[in-house]
Amino acid sequence: MPDRGGGPTGPRIRVGRPSRRVRTLLMTLGVLAVLLMAFVMFAGFWTDWLWYRSVKYSSVFTTTLWTKIGLFFVFGLLMAAAVGFNIWLAHRLRPPLSAMSMEQQSLDRYRMGIAPYKRWLLLGITSLIGLIAGASASGQWRTWLMWVNGVPFGQKDPQFHLDVAFYAFDLPWYRFLLGFGFAAAILSLIAAALTHYLYGGLRITSPGARATAAATGHLSVLLGIFVALKAVAYWLDRYGLAVKSSDFKATGNWTGLRYVDANAYLPAKTILFCIAVICALLFFATLWRRTWQLPVIGFGLMVLSAILIGGLYPAIVQKFQVQPNEQAKEAPYVEKNLEATRKAYGIEDAKVEEYSGERNTDDVTKLRDDVDKTASVRLLDPNIVSPTYQQLQQIRNYYGFPANLDVDRYKDKDGKVQDTVIGLRELNLGGIPKNNWINDHFRYTHGFGAVAAKGTAADGDGRPVFTESDLPSRNSNGGNLGTYQQRIYYGEKTSQYSIVGGPQKEIDYSDDSGEKTTSYKGNSGVNLSNPVNRAAYAVAFSEPQILYSGAIGEGSRILYNRTPKERVEAVAPWLTIDGDAYPAVVDNKIQWIVDAYTTTNGYPYASRTTLGDTTADSLTAADNQRAVVAQQNQVNYIRNSVKATVDAYTGEVKLYQWDTKDPVLKTWMKAFPNTVKPKADISQSLMDHLRYPQDLFKVQRELLTRYHVKDADTFLSGSEVWQVPDDPTNRSGDAVPPYYLSMKLPEQSAQTFSLTTTFTPNGRDNLSAFMSVNAQADTSDYGKITILKLPTGKTVDGPKRVQSQFNSEPSIAESIRLLRGGDSEVEYGNLLTVPLDGGLLYVEPVYVRGGDLKYPLLKKVLVTYGGATAFEDTLDEALNKVFGAEGTTPPPADQDQGDGTTEPPTSSNPTVQAALNDAQKAFDEGQEALKNGDWEAYGRAQKDLEDALQRAEDAQSKADETGGGGKNSSQNSSQDSDKNSSQSSDKSSGSG
C-alpha cells in the first residue's frame, strides 16, 4: 500500500521466517524442556514409590495416591461440568437480536472477538476451574476415607442422640460437600450472569426489561440452588452446635451446647431452615412466574430473620435469662461437658483419693526403711546428664548423644529390675574431621552402641554408674543388655541421607588397634544400581553427583527418612506422633519405640485443647530439647492407639494395635488394611519396655486441672481449679515436666513404673494434688490414673516452695556457695515427689559443673520430709539425717506454721537470734519485691538483709570470744549471709 502521507517511500524490509534449522533447534529445545519438567515431576513420584516399597508399606502409598486421584478427577470434573454447562446454557438462551443501544454496540466487539475461539475459551475456563477444585478436593482424602470406613463409637451425644461417629466421621464430609456445592453454585452463577450480559440476556443501561425471560429463569434456578444449599447449611448447623467451640467465662474454652444454644440457637436454626426452603421454592417458581418479586421478598425475609432470630434473639436470651441465674441455667449442660470431656480424653476412670499431707507415724525413724520400699528414687536426671555421657562415653567426636536421655527398665545380672538412664551413641556429622560429600554421605554413616547407667546411683566422684559402656559397648557394673546389633543407622540425630553397601567402605568404629571399616548388610533403603533410580534421586535431592559418582556401584543403597518420627509419620500419615521416641534393646536389637495417637476434634461436648500448647514444658522450651507434638493441632479426643517400633539398624517399621477399642484406629485399619499388627503380636521382651507416653499424660493432666471435679456447681464456681506448677529447678517459667519413677502408692502392695506430676492451686504455690499413672505396660492396672488430693483448708508445700526452702536454709546455702566456688555452676536436677505415710518426701539431686570439668557431676542430694531438710553427699546420708537414723531427730510435726513454712533455725544467743529474725524478714520482703518487680523496694530489702546479717555475725563473734553462743548459731549466721547474697545475685541475674 502506498504511503497515504504522500512522502517518499523507503526500501521495504522483508522479515523472513526462521530457517528450518533454527525452527528445528527451537522445537527440540522446547521438547527437551517439557521432558525435563516431566522428569522432575516423575522423580518425586518415583522416589516416593521406591521408598514406600522399601519399607513394605506400598499399600499406604497406593491407597493415598488413588484416593487423591479419584477425588481430584471426580470433583474437578463435577465443578468443570457445572460451570461449563451453565456457560453453555446461558449462551444457548441468548436472545436472537440484541437491543440497539450503546451498551450492546460496545459489547459487539467482544462478541465478535471471541466468536472464533468460543469452544477453546469454554474449555480453558472450565479446565482451570476444574483443576483448582480437584486440587482442593484431593486434600480431603483423610475426610473421605474416614467417612467411607467409619466405625461406630457405640456412644451417643446427649442432645440429638446420634452416634459420636456421625460427628467424627460423617459431619466433616457433609460439610465439605456443602462447601463444594456453594462454590459450584456461586461460580456457575457468576459465569452464567457474565455470559447472559455478554450476549444481551442481561442489560444494565439499555431501555426496556433488564433481563430476558430465559435469563431470569436460568439465574433464578441458580439462586434457588444457592438458597437450598443454605437451608442444608442451617440444618447441619444444628448438629454442629454439639461440636462448636466458644468462650465461656466460667470455664474458658468450651465445646458443645449451652443454655442459649439449646433454647435459642437451635430453634433459630430450625426456623431459618424452613424459611430458606420456602425462599428456594420461590426462586424455582420464577420458571413459571417470570418475575423476581416474590423471591427477592423471600430472600430479604431470610436475611432479616437471620439477623433477628439467629443473632438478636440469642443475645436477648443470654442477657435476660442466662446471666441473672447463670449457674442454674448452665449446670445441666456443664454436666454433659464434664462427662464427654472425661470420656474423650480417657480420664473418666481417674481415681481421686483424699490424702492428708501429714505423716501418720509419730516415730519418724521407723519410716527410714519404708523409703526404699516405697520408691526407687532416681538420682540421675536424664535431662541433665547428657553432657556427662558425651564427655565420658562419646569416644570419638563424630558420635553424640541427644540432649535429653531416656528412662527405661532393665534387669541386672541378678534378675532385679532397675530404672536405667539410656542413650544411643549416634552419628554426629558436626564432629567429622573433614566435611565433604564422600565423608558426609558414604564414610560416616552410622552411630555405634548404647550407653546405660543406673538411675538410682552415682560413683564416689558423682559420675554415672554405667551398666553398658565403652566402644564397642559392653556390660559393666552388673548390667545385662547382652549382645545386640550395635550399629545405629536410624536415630533421632540422623537427619540426612547416606549411601551404603557399595564399593565405598564405611567408618565403623575405632579402638586401640586402629580404625575399623564395614559395609552395610541390611536390606533397608533403595537400590541405586538402576540408572533410572540414580537419576531420579539426583533430581529429588538436587545432587547431580548421585548420577555419575564412582562411589556408587553394585549393591549401593540410599537411606533417608531416618529419624523414627519421620518413618512412622510417613507409613502412618493418619497418626499423631509423640514428641519423644526412646530406644530399647529388645531381642538382640536396638529398637526405637514410638508412641502414636489417633485424634479427632469432632467428639460432641468434649472441650478442645491445642496439643502443641498442652504438651509444652520446661524441656520443650529449651533449644535442642524435646519436640512438642502436633504444634497447632486442636483435638477433643485422643487415644494412644498404636505402639510403633523402628529398628535402628534395618529401619524396619512395625505398627502394633494398642488400644483395641478405639473406633478411630479401627476406621483407619479398614482404610489401610494389613498395616497395623494385632496387639497379640507384641512380644514379652518388647512389652517389658513399653510405657505410658509423656505427651498423652501431659494432655490429661492439663484437662484434670479442671475436670477432676464431677459436679457442675463446683466446676462453675472455679474454687477447685488447679494448675501445673512451673519447673522450680530453672527460671524458664514453663511447666514442670512429668517424671518416670518406680514407686508405690498408698493403696499398692509393690512398686510399679509410674509417671508422676504435681498440681498447685490456681495462682498459688502450695500443693493441691499429686497425680500418678501406672506406666508399666505389662500390668493389669496400666494406664490407671490416681490423684492424691490434699485438704483445701490446709497448706502443704508445693515444688516451688520446697525449692525455696532448700535455697533459704542457711546451712544448705553455705554449701551451695562453696560448690559455686571458682567458675563452677550448680545445676538442680529433677525435684521428685514421693507420697510416704501420709506425708510427702521431696528428693532433688544437685549437680556441679565447672573448673576443668565441662560436664555435670552429682555432688549433693537434697531431701525434705515433714519439715526436716538434709543436704548430704549421698541419698542414704540425706535420708538418714531426715529420718533421724543417725541420731538426728527431725523437728516435730507441729513445727509447721500452717502456711506451709517452717520456723527458722534458732540460736541460743538472743542477740544473734533477733538479728537472724530481722534477716529472715528482710529476705522475705526482698522476695516479695522481686516477685512484684519493685526494684527500689528490693534494693532496700537487700540493704536491710546485709545489715541484719552483719549484726548477727558481729554478735556471734563477740559471743565466741567470750565463750558464749553455740557453734550452730555461728554457722547459721554466716551460712545465711552467704546464702542470701548468693541467691540475691542469682535472682538479679535471672531477672536481668
Short mmCIF file of N, CA and C in Angstrom, two decimals, residues 39 85 137 153 155 174 187 191 228 276 374 413 432 586 637 664-665 668 678 684 688 789 917:
data_model
loop_
_atom_site.label_atom_id
_atom_site.label_comp_id
_atom_site.label_asym_id
_atom_site.label_seq_id
_atom_site.Cartn_x
_atom_site.Cartn_y
_atom_site.Cartn_z
N PHE A 39 10.16 -35.09 33.85
CA PHE A 39 11.01 -36.00 34.63
C PHE A 39 11.15 -35.50 36.07
N PHE A 85 -21.54 -26.25 31.89
CA PHE A 85 -22.93 -26.41 31.47
C PHE A 85 -23.68 -25.09 31.57
N ALA A 137 -10.09 -30.66 46.41
CA ALA A 137 -10.78 -31.87 46.87
C ALA A 137 -9.80 -32.98 47.22
N PHE A 153 -18.90 -45.52 67.34
CA PHE A 153 -18.29 -45.40 68.65
C PHE A 153 -19.05 -46.20 69.70
N GLN A 155 -21.36 -44.81 71.35
CA GLN A 155 -21.73 -43.78 72.31
C GLN A 155 -22.56 -42.72 71.58
N TYR A 174 -19.88 -34.15 55.11
CA TYR A 174 -21.05 -33.40 54.67
C TYR A 174 -20.73 -31.91 54.53
N LEU A 187 -19.83 -20.01 41.48
CA LEU A 187 -19.08 -19.88 40.23
C LEU A 187 -20.00 -20.01 39.01
N ALA A 191 -20.53 -17.12 36.26
CA ALA A 191 -20.25 -17.42 34.85
C ALA A 191 -21.50 -17.23 34.00
N ALA A 228 -31.15 -23.15 48.60
CA ALA A 228 -31.42 -24.51 49.08
C ALA A 228 -30.20 -25.07 49.82
N ALA A 276 -35.53 -20.78 54.57
CA ALA A 276 -34.66 -20.94 53.41
C ALA A 276 -35.28 -21.90 52.39
N THR A 374 9.10 -47.87 99.22
CA THR A 374 8.11 -47.01 98.56
C THR A 374 8.55 -46.56 97.18
N LYS A 413 22.14 -58.54 86.36
CA LYS A 413 22.54 -59.94 86.26
C LYS A 413 21.83 -60.82 87.29
N ILE A 432 32.73 -34.64 62.35
CA ILE A 432 33.55 -35.29 61.33
C ILE A 432 34.80 -34.45 61.08
N VAL A 586 15.96 -54.84 72.51
CA VAL A 586 14.91 -55.86 72.51
C VAL A 586 15.33 -57.00 71.57
N TYR A 637 -10.42 -35.38 71.32
CA TYR A 637 -10.42 -36.83 71.57
C TYR A 637 -9.04 -37.33 71.23
N VAL A 664 -11.56 -44.89 66.15
CA VAL A 664 -10.81 -44.13 65.14
C VAL A 664 -9.72 -45.01 64.52
N LEU A 665 -9.01 -45.77 65.36
CA LEU A 665 -8.00 -46.67 64.83
C LEU A 665 -8.66 -47.76 63.97
N TRP A 668 -9.25 -46.40 60.55
CA TRP A 668 -8.04 -46.32 59.72
C TRP A 668 -7.54 -47.71 59.34
N PRO A 678 -1.81 -56.88 65.04
CA PRO A 678 -2.63 -57.02 66.26
C PRO A 678 -1.78 -56.94 67.52
N GLN A 684 6.87 -60.43 74.61
CA GLN A 684 7.03 -60.07 76.02
C GLN A 684 8.27 -59.22 76.22
N ASP A 688 8.09 -55.46 77.90
CA ASP A 688 8.82 -55.04 79.10
C ASP A 688 9.30 -53.60 79.01
N LYS A 789 -5.47 -36.12 96.53
CA LYS A 789 -5.93 -34.75 96.72
C LYS A 789 -5.69 -34.32 98.17
N ASN A 917 16.24 -13.16 112.85
CA ASN A 917 14.84 -12.91 112.56
C ASN A 917 14.67 -11.70 111.65
#
